mmCIF file of C-alpha atoms in Angstrom:
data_model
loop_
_atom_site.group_PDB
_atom_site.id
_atom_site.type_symbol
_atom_site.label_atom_id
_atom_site.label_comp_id
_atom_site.label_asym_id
_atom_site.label_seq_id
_atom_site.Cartn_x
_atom_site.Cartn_y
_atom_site.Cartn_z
ATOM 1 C CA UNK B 1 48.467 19.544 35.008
ATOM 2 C CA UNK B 2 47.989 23.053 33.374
ATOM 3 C CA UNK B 3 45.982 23.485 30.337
ATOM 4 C CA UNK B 4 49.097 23.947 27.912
ATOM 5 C CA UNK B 5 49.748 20.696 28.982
ATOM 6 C CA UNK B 6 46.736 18.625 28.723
ATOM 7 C CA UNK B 7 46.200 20.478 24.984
ATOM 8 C CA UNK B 8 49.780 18.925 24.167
ATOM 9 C CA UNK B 9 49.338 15.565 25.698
ATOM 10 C CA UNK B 10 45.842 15.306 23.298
ATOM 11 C CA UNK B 11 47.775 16.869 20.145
ATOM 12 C CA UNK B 12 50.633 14.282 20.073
ATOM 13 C CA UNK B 13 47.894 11.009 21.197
ATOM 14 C CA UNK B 14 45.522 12.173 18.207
ATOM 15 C CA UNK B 15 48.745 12.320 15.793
ATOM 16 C CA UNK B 16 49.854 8.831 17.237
ATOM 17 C CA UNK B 17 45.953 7.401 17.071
ATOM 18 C CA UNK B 18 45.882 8.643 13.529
ATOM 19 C CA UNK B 19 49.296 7.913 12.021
ATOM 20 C CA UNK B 20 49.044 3.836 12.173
ATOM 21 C CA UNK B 21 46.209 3.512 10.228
ATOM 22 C CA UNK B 22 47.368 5.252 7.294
ATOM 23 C CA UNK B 23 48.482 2.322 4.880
ATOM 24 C CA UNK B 24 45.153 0.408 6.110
ATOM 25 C CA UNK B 25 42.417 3.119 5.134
ATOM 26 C CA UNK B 26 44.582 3.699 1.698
ATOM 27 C CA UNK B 27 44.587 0.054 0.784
ATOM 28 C CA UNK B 28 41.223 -0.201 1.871
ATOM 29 C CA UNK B 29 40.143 2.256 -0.416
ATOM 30 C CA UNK B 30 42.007 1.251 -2.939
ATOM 31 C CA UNK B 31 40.016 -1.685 -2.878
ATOM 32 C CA UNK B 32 36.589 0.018 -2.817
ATOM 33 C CA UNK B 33 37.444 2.437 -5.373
ATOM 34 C CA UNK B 34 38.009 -0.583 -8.099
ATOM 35 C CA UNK B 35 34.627 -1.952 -6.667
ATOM 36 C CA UNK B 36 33.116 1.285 -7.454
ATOM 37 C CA UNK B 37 34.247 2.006 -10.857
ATOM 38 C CA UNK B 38 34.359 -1.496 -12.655
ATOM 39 C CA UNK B 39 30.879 -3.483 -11.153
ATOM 40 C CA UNK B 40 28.776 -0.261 -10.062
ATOM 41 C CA UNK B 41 27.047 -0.956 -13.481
ATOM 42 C CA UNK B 42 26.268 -4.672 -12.668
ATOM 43 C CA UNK B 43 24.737 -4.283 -9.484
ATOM 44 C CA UNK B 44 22.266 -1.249 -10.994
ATOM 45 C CA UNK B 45 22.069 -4.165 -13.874
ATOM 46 C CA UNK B 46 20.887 -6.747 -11.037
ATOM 47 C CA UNK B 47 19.139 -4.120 -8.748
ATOM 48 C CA UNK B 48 16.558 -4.183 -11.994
ATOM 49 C CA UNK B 49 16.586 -7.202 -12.167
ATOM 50 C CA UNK B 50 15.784 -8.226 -8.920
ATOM 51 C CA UNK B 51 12.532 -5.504 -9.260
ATOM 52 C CA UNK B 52 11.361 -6.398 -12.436
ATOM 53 C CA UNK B 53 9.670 -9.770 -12.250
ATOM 54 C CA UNK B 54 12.707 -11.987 -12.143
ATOM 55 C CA UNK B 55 11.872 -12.823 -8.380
ATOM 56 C CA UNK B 56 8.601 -12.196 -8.184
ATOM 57 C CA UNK B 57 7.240 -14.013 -5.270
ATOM 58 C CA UNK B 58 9.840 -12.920 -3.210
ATOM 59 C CA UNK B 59 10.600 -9.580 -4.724
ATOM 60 C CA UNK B 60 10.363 -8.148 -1.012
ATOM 61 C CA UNK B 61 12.518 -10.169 0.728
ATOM 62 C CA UNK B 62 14.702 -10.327 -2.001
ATOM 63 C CA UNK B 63 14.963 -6.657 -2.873
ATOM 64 C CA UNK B 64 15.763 -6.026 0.888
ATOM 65 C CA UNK B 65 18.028 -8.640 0.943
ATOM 66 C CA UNK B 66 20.154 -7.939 -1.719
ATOM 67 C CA UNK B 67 20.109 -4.259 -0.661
ATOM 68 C CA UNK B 68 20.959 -4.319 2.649
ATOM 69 C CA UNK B 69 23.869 -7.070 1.678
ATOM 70 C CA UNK B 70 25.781 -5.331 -1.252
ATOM 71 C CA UNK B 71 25.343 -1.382 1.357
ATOM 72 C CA UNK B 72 27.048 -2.973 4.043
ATOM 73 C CA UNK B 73 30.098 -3.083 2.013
ATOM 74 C CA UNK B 74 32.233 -0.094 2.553
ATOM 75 C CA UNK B 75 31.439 2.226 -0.458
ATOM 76 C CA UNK B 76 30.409 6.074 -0.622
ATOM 77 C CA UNK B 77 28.494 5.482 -4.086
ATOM 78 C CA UNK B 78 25.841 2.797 -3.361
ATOM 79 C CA UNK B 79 22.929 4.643 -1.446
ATOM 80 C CA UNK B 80 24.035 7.433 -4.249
ATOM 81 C CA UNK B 81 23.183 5.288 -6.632
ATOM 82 C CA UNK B 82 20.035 3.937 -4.951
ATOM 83 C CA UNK B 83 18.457 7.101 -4.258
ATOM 84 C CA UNK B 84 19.005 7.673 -7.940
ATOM 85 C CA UNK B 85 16.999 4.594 -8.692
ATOM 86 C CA UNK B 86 14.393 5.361 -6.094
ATOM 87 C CA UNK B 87 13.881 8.721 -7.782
ATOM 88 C CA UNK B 88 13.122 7.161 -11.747
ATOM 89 C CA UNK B 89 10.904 4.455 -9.535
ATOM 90 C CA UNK B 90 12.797 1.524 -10.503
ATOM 91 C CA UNK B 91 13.847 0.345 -6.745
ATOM 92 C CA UNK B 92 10.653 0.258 -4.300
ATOM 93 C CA UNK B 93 10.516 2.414 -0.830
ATOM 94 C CA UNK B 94 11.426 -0.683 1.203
ATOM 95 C CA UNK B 95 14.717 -1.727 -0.662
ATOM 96 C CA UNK B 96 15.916 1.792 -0.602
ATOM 97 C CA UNK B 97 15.954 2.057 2.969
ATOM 98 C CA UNK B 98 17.160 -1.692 3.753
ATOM 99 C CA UNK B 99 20.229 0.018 1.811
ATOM 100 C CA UNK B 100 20.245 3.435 3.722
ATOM 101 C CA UNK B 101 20.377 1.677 7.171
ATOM 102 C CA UNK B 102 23.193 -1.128 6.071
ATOM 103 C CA UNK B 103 25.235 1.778 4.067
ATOM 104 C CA UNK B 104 28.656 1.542 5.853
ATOM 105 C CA UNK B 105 30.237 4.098 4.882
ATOM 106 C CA UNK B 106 33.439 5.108 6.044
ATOM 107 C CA UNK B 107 32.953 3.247 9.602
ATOM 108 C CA UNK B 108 33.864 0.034 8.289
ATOM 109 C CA UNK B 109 37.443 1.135 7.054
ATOM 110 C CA UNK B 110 37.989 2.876 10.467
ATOM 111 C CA UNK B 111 37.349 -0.528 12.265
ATOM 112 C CA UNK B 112 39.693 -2.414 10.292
ATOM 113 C CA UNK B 113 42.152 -0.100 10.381
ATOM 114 C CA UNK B 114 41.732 0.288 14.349
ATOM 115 C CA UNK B 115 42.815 -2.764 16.358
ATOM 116 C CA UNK B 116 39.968 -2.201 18.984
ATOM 117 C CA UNK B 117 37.574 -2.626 16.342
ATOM 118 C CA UNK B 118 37.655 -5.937 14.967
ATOM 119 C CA UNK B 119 35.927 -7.229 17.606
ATOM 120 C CA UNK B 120 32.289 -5.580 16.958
ATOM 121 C CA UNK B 121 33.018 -5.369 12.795
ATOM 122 C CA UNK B 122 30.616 -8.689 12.490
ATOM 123 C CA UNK B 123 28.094 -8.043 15.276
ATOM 124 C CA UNK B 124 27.813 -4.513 13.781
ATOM 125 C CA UNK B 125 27.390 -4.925 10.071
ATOM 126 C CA UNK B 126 24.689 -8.387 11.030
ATOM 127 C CA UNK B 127 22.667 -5.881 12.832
ATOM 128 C CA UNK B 128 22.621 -3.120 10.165
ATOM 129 C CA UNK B 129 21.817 -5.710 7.549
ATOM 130 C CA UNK B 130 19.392 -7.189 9.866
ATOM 131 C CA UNK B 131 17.635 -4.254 10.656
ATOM 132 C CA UNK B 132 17.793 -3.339 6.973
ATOM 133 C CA UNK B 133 15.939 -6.597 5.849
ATOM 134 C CA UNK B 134 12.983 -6.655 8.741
ATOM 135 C CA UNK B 135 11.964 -2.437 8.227
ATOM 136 C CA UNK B 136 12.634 -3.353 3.955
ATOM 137 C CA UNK B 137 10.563 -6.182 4.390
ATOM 138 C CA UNK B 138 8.090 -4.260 6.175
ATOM 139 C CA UNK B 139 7.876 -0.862 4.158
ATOM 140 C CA UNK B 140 7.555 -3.082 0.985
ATOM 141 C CA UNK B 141 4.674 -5.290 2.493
ATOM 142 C CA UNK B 142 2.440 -3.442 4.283
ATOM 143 C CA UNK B 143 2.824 -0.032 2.560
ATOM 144 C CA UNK B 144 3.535 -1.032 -1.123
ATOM 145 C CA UNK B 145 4.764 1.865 -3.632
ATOM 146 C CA UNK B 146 4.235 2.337 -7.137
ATOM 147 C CA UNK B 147 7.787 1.650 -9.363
ATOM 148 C CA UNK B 148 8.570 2.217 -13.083
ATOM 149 C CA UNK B 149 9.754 -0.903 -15.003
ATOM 150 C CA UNK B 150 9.919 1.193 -18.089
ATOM 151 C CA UNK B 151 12.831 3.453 -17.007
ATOM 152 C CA UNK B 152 16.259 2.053 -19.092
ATOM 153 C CA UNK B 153 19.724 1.636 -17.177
ATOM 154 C CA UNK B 154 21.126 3.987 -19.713
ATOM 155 C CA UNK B 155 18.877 6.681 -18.942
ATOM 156 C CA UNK B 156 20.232 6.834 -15.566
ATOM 157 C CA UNK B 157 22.475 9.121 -14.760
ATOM 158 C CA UNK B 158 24.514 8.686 -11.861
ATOM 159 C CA UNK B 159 25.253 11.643 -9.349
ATOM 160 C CA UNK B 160 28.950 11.934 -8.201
ATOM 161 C CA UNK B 161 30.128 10.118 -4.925
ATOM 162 C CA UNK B 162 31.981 11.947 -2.049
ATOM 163 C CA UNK B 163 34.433 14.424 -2.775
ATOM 164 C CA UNK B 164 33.148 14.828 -6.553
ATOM 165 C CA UNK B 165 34.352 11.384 -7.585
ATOM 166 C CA UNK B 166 32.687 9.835 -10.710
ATOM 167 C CA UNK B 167 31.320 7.055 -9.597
ATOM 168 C CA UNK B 168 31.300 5.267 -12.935
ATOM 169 C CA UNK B 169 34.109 7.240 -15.102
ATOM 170 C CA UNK B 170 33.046 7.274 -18.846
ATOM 171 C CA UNK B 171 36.827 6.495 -20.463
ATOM 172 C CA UNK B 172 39.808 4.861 -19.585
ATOM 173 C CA UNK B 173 41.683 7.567 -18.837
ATOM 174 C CA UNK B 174 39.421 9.118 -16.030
ATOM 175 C CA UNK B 175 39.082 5.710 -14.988
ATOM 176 C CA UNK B 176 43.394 5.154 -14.390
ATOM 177 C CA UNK B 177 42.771 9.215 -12.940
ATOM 178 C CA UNK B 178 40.333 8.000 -10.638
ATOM 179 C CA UNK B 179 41.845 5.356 -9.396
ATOM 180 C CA UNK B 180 44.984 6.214 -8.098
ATOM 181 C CA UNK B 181 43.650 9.946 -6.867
ATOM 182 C CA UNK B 182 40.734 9.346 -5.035
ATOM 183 C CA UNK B 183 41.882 6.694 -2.594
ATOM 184 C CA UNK B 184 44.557 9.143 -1.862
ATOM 185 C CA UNK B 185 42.394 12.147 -1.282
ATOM 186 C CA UNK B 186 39.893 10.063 0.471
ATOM 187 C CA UNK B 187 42.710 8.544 2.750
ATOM 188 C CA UNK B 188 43.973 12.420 3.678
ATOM 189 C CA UNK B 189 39.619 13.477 4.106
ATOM 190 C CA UNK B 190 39.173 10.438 6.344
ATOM 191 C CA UNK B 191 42.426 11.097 8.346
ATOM 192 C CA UNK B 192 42.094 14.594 9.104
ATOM 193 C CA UNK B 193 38.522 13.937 10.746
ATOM 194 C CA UNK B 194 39.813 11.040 12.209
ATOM 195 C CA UNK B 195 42.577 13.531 13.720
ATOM 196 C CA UNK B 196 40.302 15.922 14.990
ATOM 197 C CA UNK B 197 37.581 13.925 16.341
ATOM 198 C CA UNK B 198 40.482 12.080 18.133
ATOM 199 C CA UNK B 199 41.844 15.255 19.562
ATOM 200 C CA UNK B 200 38.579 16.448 20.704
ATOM 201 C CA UNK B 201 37.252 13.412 22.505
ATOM 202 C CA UNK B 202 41.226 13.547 23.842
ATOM 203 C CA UNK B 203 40.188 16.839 25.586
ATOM 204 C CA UNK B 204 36.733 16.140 26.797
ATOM 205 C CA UNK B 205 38.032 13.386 28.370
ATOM 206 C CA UNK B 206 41.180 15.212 30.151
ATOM 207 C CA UNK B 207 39.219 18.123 30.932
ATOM 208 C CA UNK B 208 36.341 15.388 33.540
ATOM 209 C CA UNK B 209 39.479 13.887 34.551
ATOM 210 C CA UNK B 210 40.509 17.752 36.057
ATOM 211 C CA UNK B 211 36.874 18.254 36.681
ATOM 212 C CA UNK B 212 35.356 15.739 38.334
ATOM 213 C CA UNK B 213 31.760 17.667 38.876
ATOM 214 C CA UNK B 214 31.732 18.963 35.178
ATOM 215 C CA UNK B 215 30.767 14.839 34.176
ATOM 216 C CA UNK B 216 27.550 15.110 35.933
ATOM 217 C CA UNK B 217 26.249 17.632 33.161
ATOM 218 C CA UNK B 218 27.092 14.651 30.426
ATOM 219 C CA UNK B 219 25.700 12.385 32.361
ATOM 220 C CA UNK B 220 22.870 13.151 30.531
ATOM 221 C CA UNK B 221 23.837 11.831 27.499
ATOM 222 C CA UNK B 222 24.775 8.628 29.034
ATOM 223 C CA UNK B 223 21.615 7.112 29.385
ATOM 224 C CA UNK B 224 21.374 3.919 28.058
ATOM 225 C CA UNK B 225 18.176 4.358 25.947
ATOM 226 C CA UNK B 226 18.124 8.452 25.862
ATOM 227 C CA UNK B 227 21.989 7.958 24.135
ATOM 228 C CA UNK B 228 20.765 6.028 20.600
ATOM 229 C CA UNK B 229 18.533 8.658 19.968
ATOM 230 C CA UNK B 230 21.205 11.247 20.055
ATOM 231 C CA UNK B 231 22.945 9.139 18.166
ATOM 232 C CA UNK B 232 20.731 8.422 15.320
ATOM 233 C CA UNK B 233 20.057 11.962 14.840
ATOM 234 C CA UNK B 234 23.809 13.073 14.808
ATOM 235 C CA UNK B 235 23.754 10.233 11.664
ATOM 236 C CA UNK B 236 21.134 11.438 9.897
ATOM 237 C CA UNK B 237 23.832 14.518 9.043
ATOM 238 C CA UNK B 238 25.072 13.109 4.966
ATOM 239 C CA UNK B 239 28.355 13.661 5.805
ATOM 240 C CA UNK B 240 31.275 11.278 5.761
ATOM 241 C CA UNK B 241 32.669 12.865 8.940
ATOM 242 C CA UNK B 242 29.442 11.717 10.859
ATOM 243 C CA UNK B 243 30.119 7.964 10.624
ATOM 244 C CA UNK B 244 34.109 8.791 11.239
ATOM 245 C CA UNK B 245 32.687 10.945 14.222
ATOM 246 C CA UNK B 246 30.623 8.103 15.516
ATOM 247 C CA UNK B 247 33.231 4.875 15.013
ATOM 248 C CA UNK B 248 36.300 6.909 16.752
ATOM 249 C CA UNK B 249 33.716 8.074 19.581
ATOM 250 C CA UNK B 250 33.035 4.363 20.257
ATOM 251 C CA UNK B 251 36.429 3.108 20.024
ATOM 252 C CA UNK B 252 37.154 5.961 22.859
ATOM 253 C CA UNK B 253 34.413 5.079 24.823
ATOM 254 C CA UNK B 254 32.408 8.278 24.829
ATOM 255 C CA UNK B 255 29.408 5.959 23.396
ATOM 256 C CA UNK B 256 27.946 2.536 23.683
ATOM 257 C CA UNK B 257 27.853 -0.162 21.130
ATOM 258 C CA UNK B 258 24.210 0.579 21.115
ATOM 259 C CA UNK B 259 24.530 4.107 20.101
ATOM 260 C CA UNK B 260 26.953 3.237 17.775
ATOM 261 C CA UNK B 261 24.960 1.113 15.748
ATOM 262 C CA UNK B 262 21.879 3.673 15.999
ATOM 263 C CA UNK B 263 23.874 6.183 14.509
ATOM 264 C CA UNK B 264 25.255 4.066 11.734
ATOM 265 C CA UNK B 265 22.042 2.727 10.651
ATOM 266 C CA UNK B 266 20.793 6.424 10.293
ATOM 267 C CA UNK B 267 23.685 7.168 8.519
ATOM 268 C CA UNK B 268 23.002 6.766 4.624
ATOM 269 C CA UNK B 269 25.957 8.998 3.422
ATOM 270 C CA UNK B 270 25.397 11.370 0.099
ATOM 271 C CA UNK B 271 22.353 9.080 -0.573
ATOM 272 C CA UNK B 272 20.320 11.231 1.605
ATOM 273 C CA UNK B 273 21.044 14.354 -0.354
ATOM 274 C CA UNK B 274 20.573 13.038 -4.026
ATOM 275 C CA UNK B 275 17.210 12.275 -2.354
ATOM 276 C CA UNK B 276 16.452 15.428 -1.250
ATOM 277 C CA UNK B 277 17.716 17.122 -4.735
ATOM 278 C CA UNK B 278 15.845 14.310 -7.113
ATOM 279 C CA UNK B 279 12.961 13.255 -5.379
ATOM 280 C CA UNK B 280 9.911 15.482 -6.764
ATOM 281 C CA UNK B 281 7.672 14.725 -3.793
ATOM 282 C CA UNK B 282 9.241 16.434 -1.008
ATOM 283 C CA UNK B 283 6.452 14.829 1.509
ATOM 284 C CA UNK B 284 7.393 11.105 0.539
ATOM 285 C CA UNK B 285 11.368 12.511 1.257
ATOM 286 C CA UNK B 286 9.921 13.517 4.653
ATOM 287 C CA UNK B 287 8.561 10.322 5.411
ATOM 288 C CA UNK B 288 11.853 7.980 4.186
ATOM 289 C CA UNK B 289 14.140 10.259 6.700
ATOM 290 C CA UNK B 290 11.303 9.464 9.310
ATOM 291 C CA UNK B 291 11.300 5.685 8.719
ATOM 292 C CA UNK B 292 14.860 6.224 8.401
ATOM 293 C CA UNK B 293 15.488 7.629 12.046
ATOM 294 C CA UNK B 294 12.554 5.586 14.202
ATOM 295 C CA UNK B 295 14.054 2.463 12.685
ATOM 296 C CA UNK B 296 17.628 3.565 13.532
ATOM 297 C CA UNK B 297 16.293 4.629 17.027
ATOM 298 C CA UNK B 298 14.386 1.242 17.463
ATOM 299 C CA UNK B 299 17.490 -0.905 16.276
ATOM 300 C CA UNK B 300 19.905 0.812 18.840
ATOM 301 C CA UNK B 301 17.059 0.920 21.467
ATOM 302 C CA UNK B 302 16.772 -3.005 21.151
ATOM 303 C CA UNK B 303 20.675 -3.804 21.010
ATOM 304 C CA UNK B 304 21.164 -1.811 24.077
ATOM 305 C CA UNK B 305 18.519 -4.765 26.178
ATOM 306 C CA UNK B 306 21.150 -7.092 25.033
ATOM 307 C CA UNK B 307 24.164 -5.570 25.559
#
């Protein structure tokens, strides 16, 4: 087989890979969009309330808890809206990352759209919230961080989600706007790096098939505990095509379940960069993408022993 061949072969297999999911990632979206734009303000509401005394014995547990839980659904603006929080002080250290490593981002419509992924949908998200609630948990326990009670939910001002979306739209209009053009623009985003990532893995694995000595040079990468640290540094990247890159790259079988889930639980979307942008102490930044990464590392790390 000649290389015009093998590029065509990959071409048309990508566009087949990619065209059946289309109705599934727009409903899906759909769906998260409404989430996003009509109850975003409730959970900040609870989010406060859930810090501010109402739980106060278990405030750790609790703030993890309901952190980690309400990330793992499939929405772009959550750790965008926690990092905002985290920067006025009103969420601690240990519920912002119990929402970081459960964000799902835009894995969780891939696997529900994907036949092959249904399987690992539950096993995946129970670990990410999992992992969320022990290092949460942990952060909030043993190293305790000051928080502002006196900062009001209408003083915050939420950043925009993915592709300059308003996560909470301010009149009805820009609310019916929102609604019916974002799920289709975030459909087409998803799609197109679903496409290429497809493609690419498509040629990787045509070009070991012609080279049989060429897969001794990955074989690097497909160490069973070296792998989920590659991984959870390739999430760390806030961008949407990371997690897309990371779900389809599973489903092909370039990567373990383990790395898989390493790389998700690094990934925290947009969150990461309102962090970056808002948070005035650049050194406690440092050390949430730290925690961020060893506890992504650690999580994948343990999953691969059992898998």
């Amino acid at each position: 087989m000649d290389a015009n061949s093998v590029f065509y072969i990959s071409f048309i297999d990508a566009i087949k890979d990619t065209a059946g999911i289309i109705p599934f990632l727009f409903l899906i979206f759909f769906i998260i969009e409404i989430v996003e734009h009509f109850y975003s303000d409730k959970i900040i509401s609870f989010v406060k309330m859930s810090k501010n005394g109402i739980f106060p014995c278990y405030a750790a547990f609790l703030g993890s808890a309901f952190g980690a839980v309400f990330a793992a659904i499939p929405q772009c603006g959550f750790s965008v809206i926690a990092s905002t929080l985290y920067c006025k002080r009103i969420i601690t250290k240990g519920m912002l990352i119990a929402i970081y490593i459960a964000t799902s981002d835009e894995a969780l419509p891939v696997l529900i759209s994907n036949p092959k992924g249904y399987k690992i949908i539950l096993p995946l998200l129970s670990i990410k919230i999992l992992a969320g609630i022990i290092t949460g948990c942990f952060i909030d326990i043993f190293f305790p961080s000051k928080s502002s009670n006196n900062a009001a939910l209408e003083d915050i001002k939420l950043e925009k989600g993915c592709h300059s979306h308003n996560i909470a739209p301010s009149d009805k209009k820009e609310t019916i706007k929102e609604l019916v053009l974002h799920p289709v623009i975030h459909t087409l985003s998803v799609l197109f790096f679903v496409f290429l990532i497809t493609f690419f893995i498509n040629l990787i694995f045509a070009h070991f098939a012609l080279n049989p000595l060429s897969l001794a040079n990955f074989a690097l990468l497909q160490n069973k505990f070296l792998q989920p640290v590659v991984a959870a540094f390739f999430g760390i990247i806030p961008n949407c095509a990371v997690s897309v890159g990371l779900t389809i790259m599973y489903l092909k079988g370039a990567i373990s379940f383990a790395s898989c889930v390493s790389g998700l639980c690094a990934g925290a979307g947009l969150g990461i960069l309102v962090l970056i942008r808002k948070n005035e102490n650049k050194k406690d930044t440092l050390n949430i993408i730290f925690i961020l990464l060893a506890a992504s590392i650690l999580t994948g790390i343990i999953t691969a022993f059992f898998n």
